[in-house]
Amino acid sequence: MSDSYVIIGDGIAGASAAETLREEAPDAEITVLTDEGESLYNRILIKEYAKGKLPEAPISIHQEDWYDEHDVDLRLNTVVVDIDVDEDAVRTHEGETFEYDSLLLAIGGTPQQLPVENADADGIHHFWTFQDARNIKESVEGAEKGVIVGAGLLGIDFAAICGAQGVEAKYLMRGDCWWRYALSEEGAGIMHEAMRERGVDPVFDSGVDRFEVDDEGHVEAAVDPNGERYECDFAGVAIGLNFNTELVEDTPLELDDGIVVDEFMRTNVDNVFAAGDITTFNDLILGEHAKNGSWGSAKEQGTIAARNMVDYGSDEFRWVSSYSITHFDFPFLSFGHPTLGDDSVEATTGENEWRRVALKDGKVVGGVLIGDLSPQSAFKELMREGRDVSGQTDRLMEPGFSVDDLAATTEQ
C-alpha cells in the first residue's frame, strides 16, 4: 500500500514539497489543501502587477492542470478546521476527513491589522495574496493621495506601487529611518531619496493613531500620534504577520512564534512537518532557532521537508537566504539575518552604494547591500563556512572584496 501525504498550503513551500514528493515517491497519494481560490503563483511578481508593470498571465506558476498531470489532488477553497495528530487526520470546513501517513503544515501567516480606529475601512489594504494585489491595483489606480504604514521590506512595496501609479503618498515611520533594525540613517538615506523622487515622502517619528472615514466608510485621512493629519484615499499597511498557529494550538505541536521544527523540518510529532513562514527552525548556520520569510527559504524548506517525509534524516536545511528589491534605479539586497548580531560594520562605497554586515561572535550572520551587490557571494560563503573575521572586518568594506582577501590571515 502506498504512503499518503497531506499538505496544508499551496504557497511556494507547499508546492515545492508536492513536486519533491512526487519525484521521491512516485506511487504516493498526495493531497494539497488550500484556502485560496487559485493555485500556486509568484508572490514576488504580484507587486509588479500592482504597480501596473505586468499582466496577470506571467504570475501563475502552477496551473490547475499541473496537479492533474502529476497526480496531485488539489483542493482549492478548502479550510482545514481540525488536525488530529493521534488519529493522523485533518478535517475541513465541509466535513471531509483526510487521513495521512505524513503531514506537512505550510500554513504561513496573515497580515497584522493596525489596532486603531477604522483600521478596516474601505481603501485600507494589506498585501499578501494575489487577490490582495488585484484589490490594491484597482484601488490605487483611482487614488490621488496615499498613506503607507510599516517601515520594512513589505511596506516599501506599497511605496513603490504608489510611486509607479502616480499617487502622492506619505510614508509614516515610527523611527528615524526606514527599516531601522537593519540600516543606519546613512544607508536608509539612499532609500529615502529614492522614495522622494517617486512622490513618496518619508515622515519620521510618526505612525497612525487612527484613521478617519467619510460618510460612506471610505478612508479619507490618517492621524498620527503627534496629531498630524494626512489626507488619503488609499492606505497600505504592512506591519508584519500573525502566524497561523491557531489551527494547531490544541495539538501537542511545540510553538514558539510559529511551529518549531528541527533542521529536517520535522516537528516534535514524528510524522508532522512544517515549512515556510510558519516555521521557527533550527538554523545550523546561526547556531540557534530562527525565522525567515524569504521566497527562496520557503521553497528550499518545502523541498527539504518532503525529502525527510519520505526518508527522515536524509537532508538538512542549511540555507543563506536573500531578499532583493528592484523598485529603484539601483539594486537592494538583504541576506541572512541582517537585524541580528552583536556587532556590525558599514560603509558608503560609492554614489548610491552602501553596505552593512552584521556579526555575531566575530562571524557574519547577515547584511544589506545597496547599489553594489557584487560582494554577496563572498559574504554568503563566509556565513556558510562560519568563518571568524574578528580583527579584519574593515576588509569586508573594501571594493572588490573576496573571501581570498582573508584566507592568508584568518584561522579556521
Short mmCIF file of N, CA and C in Angstrom, two decimals, residues 102-260:
data_model
loop_
_atom_site.label_atom_id
_atom_site.label_comp_id
_atom_site.label_asym_id
_atom_site.label_seq_id
_atom_site.Cartn_x
_atom_site.Cartn_y
_atom_site.Cartn_z
N SER A 102 2.00 11.04 6.57
CA SER A 102 2.80 12.20 6.98
C SER A 102 2.07 13.47 6.57
N LEU A 103 2.19 14.49 7.40
CA LEU A 103 1.50 15.76 7.20
C LEU A 103 2.52 16.89 7.13
N LEU A 104 2.32 17.79 6.17
CA LEU A 104 3.15 19.00 6.08
C LEU A 104 2.27 20.22 6.30
N LEU A 105 2.69 21.08 7.22
CA LEU A 105 2.00 22.33 7.51
C LEU A 105 2.78 23.47 6.85
N ALA A 106 2.21 24.02 5.80
CA ALA A 106 2.80 25.17 5.10
C ALA A 106 1.76 26.27 5.12
N ILE A 107 1.34 26.66 6.33
CA ILE A 107 0.14 27.46 6.52
C ILE A 107 0.42 28.96 6.70
N GLY A 108 1.69 29.35 6.69
CA GLY A 108 2.05 30.76 6.60
C GLY A 108 1.48 31.65 7.68
N GLY A 109 1.16 32.86 7.26
CA GLY A 109 0.64 33.86 8.20
C GLY A 109 -0.40 34.73 7.55
N THR A 110 -0.93 35.64 8.35
CA THR A 110 -1.94 36.60 7.91
C THR A 110 -1.47 37.99 8.30
N PRO A 111 -1.56 38.97 7.40
CA PRO A 111 -1.08 40.32 7.74
C PRO A 111 -1.73 40.89 8.99
N GLN A 112 -0.92 41.50 9.82
CA GLN A 112 -1.44 42.14 11.03
C GLN A 112 -2.22 43.40 10.68
N GLN A 113 -3.27 43.61 11.40
CA GLN A 113 -4.07 44.82 11.23
C GLN A 113 -3.72 45.81 12.33
N LEU A 114 -3.63 47.07 11.98
CA LEU A 114 -3.34 48.09 12.99
C LEU A 114 -4.44 48.11 14.04
N PRO A 115 -4.07 48.12 15.30
CA PRO A 115 -5.08 48.15 16.37
C PRO A 115 -5.57 49.58 16.64
N VAL A 116 -6.13 50.21 15.60
CA VAL A 116 -6.57 51.60 15.73
C VAL A 116 -7.97 51.72 15.13
N GLU A 117 -8.60 52.83 15.43
CA GLU A 117 -9.96 53.09 14.96
C GLU A 117 -10.01 53.13 13.43
N ASN A 118 -11.02 52.47 12.87
CA ASN A 118 -11.29 52.45 11.42
C ASN A 118 -10.20 51.74 10.61
N ALA A 119 -9.46 50.84 11.24
CA ALA A 119 -8.37 50.15 10.54
C ALA A 119 -8.88 49.23 9.43
N ASP A 120 -10.17 48.90 9.46
CA ASP A 120 -10.73 48.01 8.44
C ASP A 120 -11.57 48.77 7.42
N ALA A 121 -11.39 50.07 7.32
CA ALA A 121 -12.20 50.88 6.41
C ALA A 121 -11.88 50.56 4.96
N ASP A 122 -12.83 50.89 4.09
CA ASP A 122 -12.59 50.76 2.64
C ASP A 122 -11.39 51.63 2.26
N GLY A 123 -10.59 51.12 1.34
CA GLY A 123 -9.42 51.87 0.88
C GLY A 123 -8.16 51.60 1.67
N ILE A 124 -8.26 50.80 2.76
CA ILE A 124 -7.08 50.41 3.54
C ILE A 124 -6.74 48.97 3.16
N HIS A 125 -5.50 48.76 2.74
CA HIS A 125 -5.13 47.47 2.17
C HIS A 125 -3.94 46.84 2.89
N HIS A 126 -3.97 45.50 2.91
CA HIS A 126 -2.82 44.69 3.29
C HIS A 126 -2.39 43.92 2.06
N PHE A 127 -1.13 43.50 2.03
CA PHE A 127 -0.57 42.92 0.81
C PHE A 127 0.02 41.55 1.10
N TRP A 128 -0.68 40.49 0.66
CA TRP A 128 -0.15 39.15 0.88
C TRP A 128 -0.49 38.20 -0.27
N THR A 129 -1.75 38.23 -0.72
CA THR A 129 -2.17 37.30 -1.76
C THR A 129 -2.31 37.99 -3.11
N PHE A 130 -2.50 37.18 -4.13
CA PHE A 130 -2.73 37.71 -5.48
C PHE A 130 -4.02 38.52 -5.50
N GLN A 131 -5.02 38.06 -4.76
CA GLN A 131 -6.26 38.82 -4.71
C GLN A 131 -6.04 40.16 -4.03
N ASP A 132 -5.18 40.20 -3.02
CA ASP A 132 -4.81 41.49 -2.42
C ASP A 132 -4.23 42.42 -3.48
N ALA A 133 -3.35 41.87 -4.33
CA ALA A 133 -2.71 42.68 -5.37
C ALA A 133 -3.74 43.23 -6.35
N ARG A 134 -4.72 42.42 -6.69
CA ARG A 134 -5.77 42.89 -7.60
C ARG A 134 -6.56 44.04 -6.96
N ASN A 135 -6.89 43.86 -5.68
CA ASN A 135 -7.65 44.90 -4.98
C ASN A 135 -6.84 46.19 -4.85
N ILE A 136 -5.55 46.05 -4.56
CA ILE A 136 -4.67 47.22 -4.43
C ILE A 136 -4.56 47.95 -5.76
N LYS A 137 -4.35 47.22 -6.83
CA LYS A 137 -4.21 47.83 -8.14
C LYS A 137 -5.46 48.62 -8.51
N GLU A 138 -6.60 48.03 -8.29
CA GLU A 138 -7.86 48.71 -8.61
C GLU A 138 -8.03 49.97 -7.77
N SER A 139 -7.70 49.87 -6.49
CA SER A 139 -7.88 51.00 -5.58
C SER A 139 -6.89 52.12 -5.86
N VAL A 140 -5.62 51.78 -6.06
CA VAL A 140 -4.59 52.80 -6.20
C VAL A 140 -4.71 53.52 -7.54
N GLU A 141 -5.25 52.84 -8.56
CA GLU A 141 -5.40 53.48 -9.86
C GLU A 141 -6.41 54.63 -9.83
N GLY A 142 -7.32 54.59 -8.86
CA GLY A 142 -8.30 55.67 -8.73
C GLY A 142 -8.00 56.64 -7.61
N ALA A 143 -6.80 56.51 -7.00
CA ALA A 143 -6.46 57.33 -5.84
C ALA A 143 -5.61 58.54 -6.24
N GLU A 144 -5.63 59.56 -5.39
CA GLU A 144 -4.80 60.74 -5.58
C GLU A 144 -3.75 60.88 -4.48
N LYS A 145 -4.14 60.56 -3.23
CA LYS A 145 -3.22 60.68 -2.11
C LYS A 145 -3.22 59.38 -1.31
N GLY A 146 -2.04 58.99 -0.87
CA GLY A 146 -1.93 57.74 -0.13
C GLY A 146 -1.16 57.91 1.18
N VAL A 147 -1.35 56.93 2.05
CA VAL A 147 -0.59 56.82 3.30
C VAL A 147 -0.08 55.38 3.39
N ILE A 148 1.18 55.24 3.78
CA ILE A 148 1.80 53.92 3.93
C ILE A 148 2.28 53.78 5.37
N VAL A 149 2.03 52.60 5.95
CA VAL A 149 2.44 52.33 7.32
C VAL A 149 3.18 51.00 7.34
N GLY A 150 4.35 50.98 7.96
CA GLY A 150 5.13 49.77 8.05
C GLY A 150 6.48 49.93 7.38
N ALA A 151 7.50 50.30 8.15
CA ALA A 151 8.80 50.67 7.58
C ALA A 151 9.71 49.46 7.44
N GLY A 152 9.25 48.50 6.61
CA GLY A 152 10.05 47.30 6.38
C GLY A 152 9.99 46.87 4.94
N LEU A 153 10.38 45.61 4.69
CA LEU A 153 10.51 45.12 3.34
C LEU A 153 9.19 44.99 2.60
N LEU A 154 8.08 44.83 3.32
CA LEU A 154 6.77 44.78 2.67
C LEU A 154 6.19 46.17 2.51
N GLY A 155 6.43 47.04 3.47
CA GLY A 155 5.91 48.40 3.37
C GLY A 155 6.47 49.14 2.18
N ILE A 156 7.72 48.89 1.86
CA ILE A 156 8.32 49.63 0.74
C ILE A 156 7.69 49.22 -0.59
N ASP A 157 7.07 48.04 -0.63
CA ASP A 157 6.34 47.67 -1.85
C ASP A 157 5.17 48.63 -2.08
N PHE A 158 4.49 49.01 -1.00
CA PHE A 158 3.41 49.99 -1.13
C PHE A 158 3.94 51.32 -1.64
N ALA A 159 5.12 51.72 -1.14
CA ALA A 159 5.72 52.97 -1.60
C ALA A 159 5.99 52.91 -3.10
N ALA A 160 6.52 51.78 -3.56
CA ALA A 160 6.81 51.63 -4.99
C ALA A 160 5.54 51.62 -5.82
N ILE A 161 4.49 51.00 -5.30
CA ILE A 161 3.21 50.95 -6.02
C ILE A 161 2.64 52.35 -6.17
N CYS A 162 2.65 53.11 -5.07
CA CYS A 162 2.15 54.49 -5.14
C CYS A 162 2.98 55.30 -6.13
N GLY A 163 4.29 55.16 -6.07
CA GLY A 163 5.16 55.90 -6.98
C GLY A 163 4.90 55.55 -8.43
N ALA A 164 4.74 54.26 -8.72
CA ALA A 164 4.52 53.82 -10.09
C ALA A 164 3.15 54.25 -10.62
N GLN A 165 2.17 54.37 -9.72
CA GLN A 165 0.81 54.72 -10.13
C GLN A 165 0.53 56.22 -10.01
N GLY A 166 1.56 57.00 -9.69
CA GLY A 166 1.42 58.45 -9.63
C GLY A 166 0.60 58.96 -8.46
N VAL A 167 0.61 58.22 -7.36
CA VAL A 167 -0.12 58.63 -6.16
C VAL A 167 0.83 59.32 -5.20
N GLU A 168 0.53 60.55 -4.85
CA GLU A 168 1.33 61.28 -3.87
C GLU A 168 1.08 60.66 -2.49
N ALA A 169 2.16 60.20 -1.83
CA ALA A 169 1.98 59.44 -0.60
C ALA A 169 2.89 59.92 0.52
N LYS A 170 2.40 59.74 1.74
CA LYS A 170 3.18 59.93 2.95
C LYS A 170 3.47 58.56 3.55
N TYR A 171 4.76 58.32 3.81
CA TYR A 171 5.19 57.05 4.37
C TYR A 171 5.49 57.28 5.85
N LEU A 172 4.57 56.85 6.72
CA LEU A 172 4.65 57.13 8.15
C LEU A 172 5.49 56.06 8.84
N MET A 173 6.59 56.49 9.47
CA MET A 173 7.52 55.57 10.12
C MET A 173 7.67 55.92 11.59
N ARG A 174 7.69 54.89 12.43
CA ARG A 174 7.79 55.15 13.87
C ARG A 174 9.18 55.64 14.28
N GLY A 175 10.22 55.20 13.60
CA GLY A 175 11.57 55.57 13.97
C GLY A 175 12.12 56.70 13.14
N ASP A 176 13.45 56.78 13.10
CA ASP A 176 14.12 57.88 12.40
C ASP A 176 14.58 57.50 11.00
N CYS A 177 14.27 56.26 10.56
CA CYS A 177 14.62 55.86 9.21
C CYS A 177 13.88 54.58 8.83
N TRP A 178 13.88 54.30 7.53
CA TRP A 178 13.27 53.07 7.03
C TRP A 178 14.09 51.85 7.44
N TRP A 179 13.40 50.79 7.85
CA TRP A 179 14.00 49.52 8.30
C TRP A 179 15.15 49.77 9.27
N ARG A 180 14.83 50.47 10.33
CA ARG A 180 15.86 50.94 11.24
C ARG A 180 16.57 49.81 11.98
N TYR A 181 16.02 48.60 11.99
CA TYR A 181 16.69 47.49 12.67
C TYR A 181 17.83 46.91 11.84
N ALA A 182 17.87 47.25 10.55
CA ALA A 182 18.91 46.70 9.68
C ALA A 182 19.77 47.77 9.03
N LEU A 183 19.29 49.02 8.97
CA LEU A 183 20.01 50.10 8.29
C LEU A 183 20.27 51.25 9.26
N SER A 184 21.39 51.91 9.07
CA SER A 184 21.64 53.17 9.76
C SER A 184 20.98 54.29 8.97
N GLU A 185 20.99 55.50 9.51
CA GLU A 185 20.42 56.64 8.79
C GLU A 185 21.15 56.88 7.48
N GLU A 186 22.44 56.59 7.45
CA GLU A 186 23.22 56.82 6.23
C GLU A 186 22.75 55.91 5.09
N GLY A 187 22.62 54.62 5.38
CA GLY A 187 22.15 53.70 4.36
C GLY A 187 20.70 53.93 4.00
N ALA A 188 19.87 54.18 5.01
CA ALA A 188 18.46 54.41 4.76
C ALA A 188 18.24 55.69 3.96
N GLY A 189 19.15 56.65 4.11
CA GLY A 189 19.00 57.91 3.38
C GLY A 189 18.94 57.71 1.87
N ILE A 190 19.66 56.71 1.37
CA ILE A 190 19.61 56.41 -0.07
C ILE A 190 18.21 55.98 -0.45
N MET A 191 17.60 55.17 0.40
CA MET A 191 16.24 54.69 0.13
C MET A 191 15.23 55.84 0.24
N HIS A 192 15.42 56.70 1.24
CA HIS A 192 14.51 57.83 1.42
C HIS A 192 14.50 58.73 0.18
N GLU A 193 15.67 59.02 -0.35
CA GLU A 193 15.75 59.90 -1.50
C GLU A 193 15.10 59.26 -2.72
N ALA A 194 15.27 57.95 -2.87
CA ALA A 194 14.64 57.25 -4.00
C ALA A 194 13.11 57.32 -3.88
N MET A 195 12.61 57.23 -2.66
CA MET A 195 11.16 57.36 -2.46
C MET A 195 10.69 58.76 -2.85
N ARG A 196 11.41 59.77 -2.38
CA ARG A 196 11.01 61.16 -2.65
C ARG A 196 10.98 61.43 -4.15
N GLU A 197 11.94 60.86 -4.87
CA GLU A 197 11.98 61.06 -6.32
C GLU A 197 10.73 60.52 -7.00
N ARG A 198 10.03 59.60 -6.32
CA ARG A 198 8.83 58.99 -6.89
C ARG A 198 7.55 59.52 -6.25
N GLY A 199 7.67 60.61 -5.50
CA GLY A 199 6.50 61.24 -4.92
C GLY A 199 6.04 60.66 -3.61
N VAL A 200 6.90 59.89 -2.96
CA VAL A 200 6.58 59.29 -1.66
C VAL A 200 7.46 59.96 -0.60
N ASP A 201 6.84 60.62 0.34
CA ASP A 201 7.56 61.43 1.33
C ASP A 201 7.66 60.68 2.66
N PRO A 202 8.86 60.28 3.11
CA PRO A 202 9.00 59.64 4.42
C PRO A 202 8.71 60.63 5.55
N VAL A 203 7.94 60.20 6.53
CA VAL A 203 7.62 61.01 7.71
C VAL A 203 8.10 60.22 8.92
N PHE A 204 9.09 60.74 9.63
CA PHE A 204 9.72 60.00 10.72
C PHE A 204 9.06 60.31 12.06
N ASP A 205 9.33 59.42 13.03
CA ASP A 205 8.77 59.54 14.39
C ASP A 205 7.27 59.76 14.31
N SER A 206 6.64 58.95 13.50
CA SER A 206 5.22 59.10 13.23
C SER A 206 4.52 57.76 13.44
N GLY A 207 3.49 57.49 12.67
CA GLY A 207 2.69 56.29 12.81
C GLY A 207 1.22 56.64 12.62
N VAL A 208 0.33 55.78 13.08
CA VAL A 208 -1.10 56.04 12.96
C VAL A 208 -1.77 55.89 14.32
N ASP A 209 -2.44 56.94 14.74
CA ASP A 209 -3.25 56.89 15.95
C ASP A 209 -4.68 56.45 15.61
N ARG A 210 -5.16 56.89 14.44
CA ARG A 210 -6.49 56.50 13.97
C ARG A 210 -6.64 56.87 12.51
N PHE A 211 -7.58 56.22 11.86
CA PHE A 211 -7.98 56.61 10.50
C PHE A 211 -9.32 57.33 10.58
N GLU A 212 -9.51 58.29 9.70
CA GLU A 212 -10.80 58.95 9.58
C GLU A 212 -11.45 58.50 8.28
N VAL A 213 -12.78 58.39 8.30
CA VAL A 213 -13.51 57.92 7.12
C VAL A 213 -14.59 58.91 6.75
N ASP A 214 -15.04 58.81 5.48
CA ASP A 214 -16.13 59.69 5.04
C ASP A 214 -17.48 59.04 5.35
N ASP A 215 -18.55 59.64 4.87
CA ASP A 215 -19.90 59.15 5.19
C ASP A 215 -20.17 57.76 4.62
N GLU A 216 -19.40 57.36 3.61
CA GLU A 216 -19.57 56.05 3.01
C GLU A 216 -18.62 55.01 3.59
N GLY A 217 -17.85 55.39 4.60
CA GLY A 217 -16.94 54.45 5.24
C GLY A 217 -15.62 54.26 4.53
N HIS A 218 -15.28 55.17 3.60
CA HIS A 218 -14.01 55.08 2.90
C HIS A 218 -12.97 55.95 3.61
N VAL A 219 -11.75 55.46 3.68
CA VAL A 219 -10.70 56.20 4.37
C VAL A 219 -10.49 57.57 3.70
N GLU A 220 -10.34 58.60 4.53
CA GLU A 220 -10.07 59.93 3.99
C GLU A 220 -8.87 60.60 4.65
N ALA A 221 -8.38 60.03 5.76
CA ALA A 221 -7.19 60.60 6.41
C ALA A 221 -6.64 59.64 7.44
N ALA A 222 -5.34 59.81 7.70
CA ALA A 222 -4.68 59.14 8.82
C ALA A 222 -4.18 60.21 9.77
N VAL A 223 -4.39 60.00 11.05
CA VAL A 223 -3.93 60.94 12.08
C VAL A 223 -2.84 60.23 12.89
N ASP A 224 -1.67 60.86 12.98
CA ASP A 224 -0.57 60.20 13.68
C ASP A 224 -0.59 60.55 15.17
N PRO A 225 0.25 59.89 15.97
CA PRO A 225 0.24 60.13 17.43
C PRO A 225 0.58 61.56 17.81
N ASN A 226 1.19 62.32 16.90
CA ASN A 226 1.52 63.71 17.17
C ASN A 226 0.38 64.67 16.83
N GLY A 227 -0.73 64.10 16.32
CA GLY A 227 -1.87 64.92 15.96
C GLY A 227 -1.84 65.41 14.53
N GLU A 228 -0.81 65.06 13.77
CA GLU A 228 -0.73 65.46 12.37
C GLU A 228 -1.73 64.66 11.54
N ARG A 229 -2.42 65.35 10.65
CA ARG A 229 -3.45 64.70 9.82
C ARG A 229 -2.97 64.65 8.37
N TYR A 230 -3.07 63.44 7.78
CA TYR A 230 -2.61 63.24 6.41
C TYR A 230 -3.79 62.72 5.58
N GLU A 231 -4.24 63.56 4.67
CA GLU A 231 -5.36 63.16 3.82
C GLU A 231 -4.95 62.01 2.90
N CYS A 232 -5.89 61.10 2.68
CA CYS A 232 -5.60 59.97 1.79
C CYS A 232 -6.90 59.32 1.34
N ASP A 233 -6.88 58.79 0.14
CA ASP A 233 -7.99 57.95 -0.30
C ASP A 233 -7.51 56.53 -0.58
N PHE A 234 -6.25 56.27 -0.23
CA PHE A 234 -5.66 54.94 -0.31
C PHE A 234 -4.67 54.80 0.84
N ALA A 235 -4.66 53.66 1.50
CA ALA A 235 -3.70 53.40 2.57
C ALA A 235 -3.20 51.97 2.46
N GLY A 236 -1.89 51.81 2.64
CA GLY A 236 -1.28 50.48 2.65
C GLY A 236 -0.65 50.22 4.00
N VAL A 237 -0.99 49.09 4.61
CA VAL A 237 -0.49 48.74 5.94
C VAL A 237 0.30 47.44 5.85
N ALA A 238 1.56 47.46 6.29
CA ALA A 238 2.42 46.27 6.26
C ALA A 238 3.26 46.27 7.53
N ILE A 239 2.67 45.82 8.62
CA ILE A 239 3.35 45.88 9.92
C ILE A 239 3.74 44.50 10.43
N GLY A 240 3.70 43.50 9.55
CA GLY A 240 4.11 42.16 9.96
C GLY A 240 2.99 41.15 9.80
N LEU A 241 3.31 39.90 10.21
CA LEU A 241 2.38 38.79 10.07
C LEU A 241 1.97 38.24 11.42
N ASN A 242 0.73 37.80 11.49
CA ASN A 242 0.29 36.90 12.56
C ASN A 242 0.38 35.49 12.01
N PHE A 243 1.21 34.65 12.59
CA PHE A 243 1.40 33.31 12.05
C PHE A 243 0.18 32.45 12.39
N ASN A 244 -0.22 31.65 11.42
CA ASN A 244 -1.48 30.92 11.52
C ASN A 244 -1.38 29.68 12.41
N THR A 245 -1.03 29.91 13.66
CA THR A 245 -0.85 28.79 14.59
C THR A 245 -2.14 28.36 15.28
N GLU A 246 -3.23 29.14 15.09
CA GLU A 246 -4.47 28.79 15.79
C GLU A 246 -4.95 27.39 15.41
N LEU A 247 -4.59 26.93 14.23
CA LEU A 247 -5.01 25.61 13.76
C LEU A 247 -4.39 24.49 14.59
N VAL A 248 -3.23 24.75 15.20
CA VAL A 248 -2.52 23.67 15.92
C VAL A 248 -2.39 23.96 17.40
N GLU A 249 -3.05 24.98 17.90
CA GLU A 249 -2.87 25.35 19.30
C GLU A 249 -3.41 24.30 20.26
N ASP A 250 -4.34 23.46 19.81
CA ASP A 250 -4.88 22.41 20.67
C ASP A 250 -4.24 21.06 20.40
N THR A 251 -3.09 21.08 19.74
CA THR A 251 -2.36 19.84 19.45
C THR A 251 -1.08 19.82 20.29
N PRO A 252 -0.37 18.68 20.31
CA PRO A 252 0.91 18.62 21.05
C PRO A 252 2.06 19.35 20.37
N LEU A 253 1.85 19.94 19.19
CA LEU A 253 2.95 20.56 18.47
C LEU A 253 3.54 21.72 19.27
N GLU A 254 4.88 21.78 19.30
CA GLU A 254 5.58 22.84 20.02
C GLU A 254 5.51 24.14 19.22
N LEU A 255 5.15 25.23 19.92
CA LEU A 255 5.04 26.54 19.29
C LEU A 255 5.98 27.53 19.95
N ASP A 256 6.58 28.38 19.14
CA ASP A 256 7.41 29.48 19.64
C ASP A 256 7.51 30.50 18.51
N ASP A 257 6.57 31.44 18.49
CA ASP A 257 6.48 32.40 17.38
C ASP A 257 6.37 31.66 16.05
N GLY A 258 5.62 30.60 16.05
CA GLY A 258 5.48 29.73 14.89
C GLY A 258 5.57 28.29 15.33
N ILE A 259 5.65 27.38 14.36
CA ILE A 259 5.77 25.95 14.65
C ILE A 259 7.25 25.59 14.69
N VAL A 260 7.70 25.01 15.78
CA VAL A 260 9.11 24.69 15.97
C VAL A 260 9.45 23.40 15.21
#
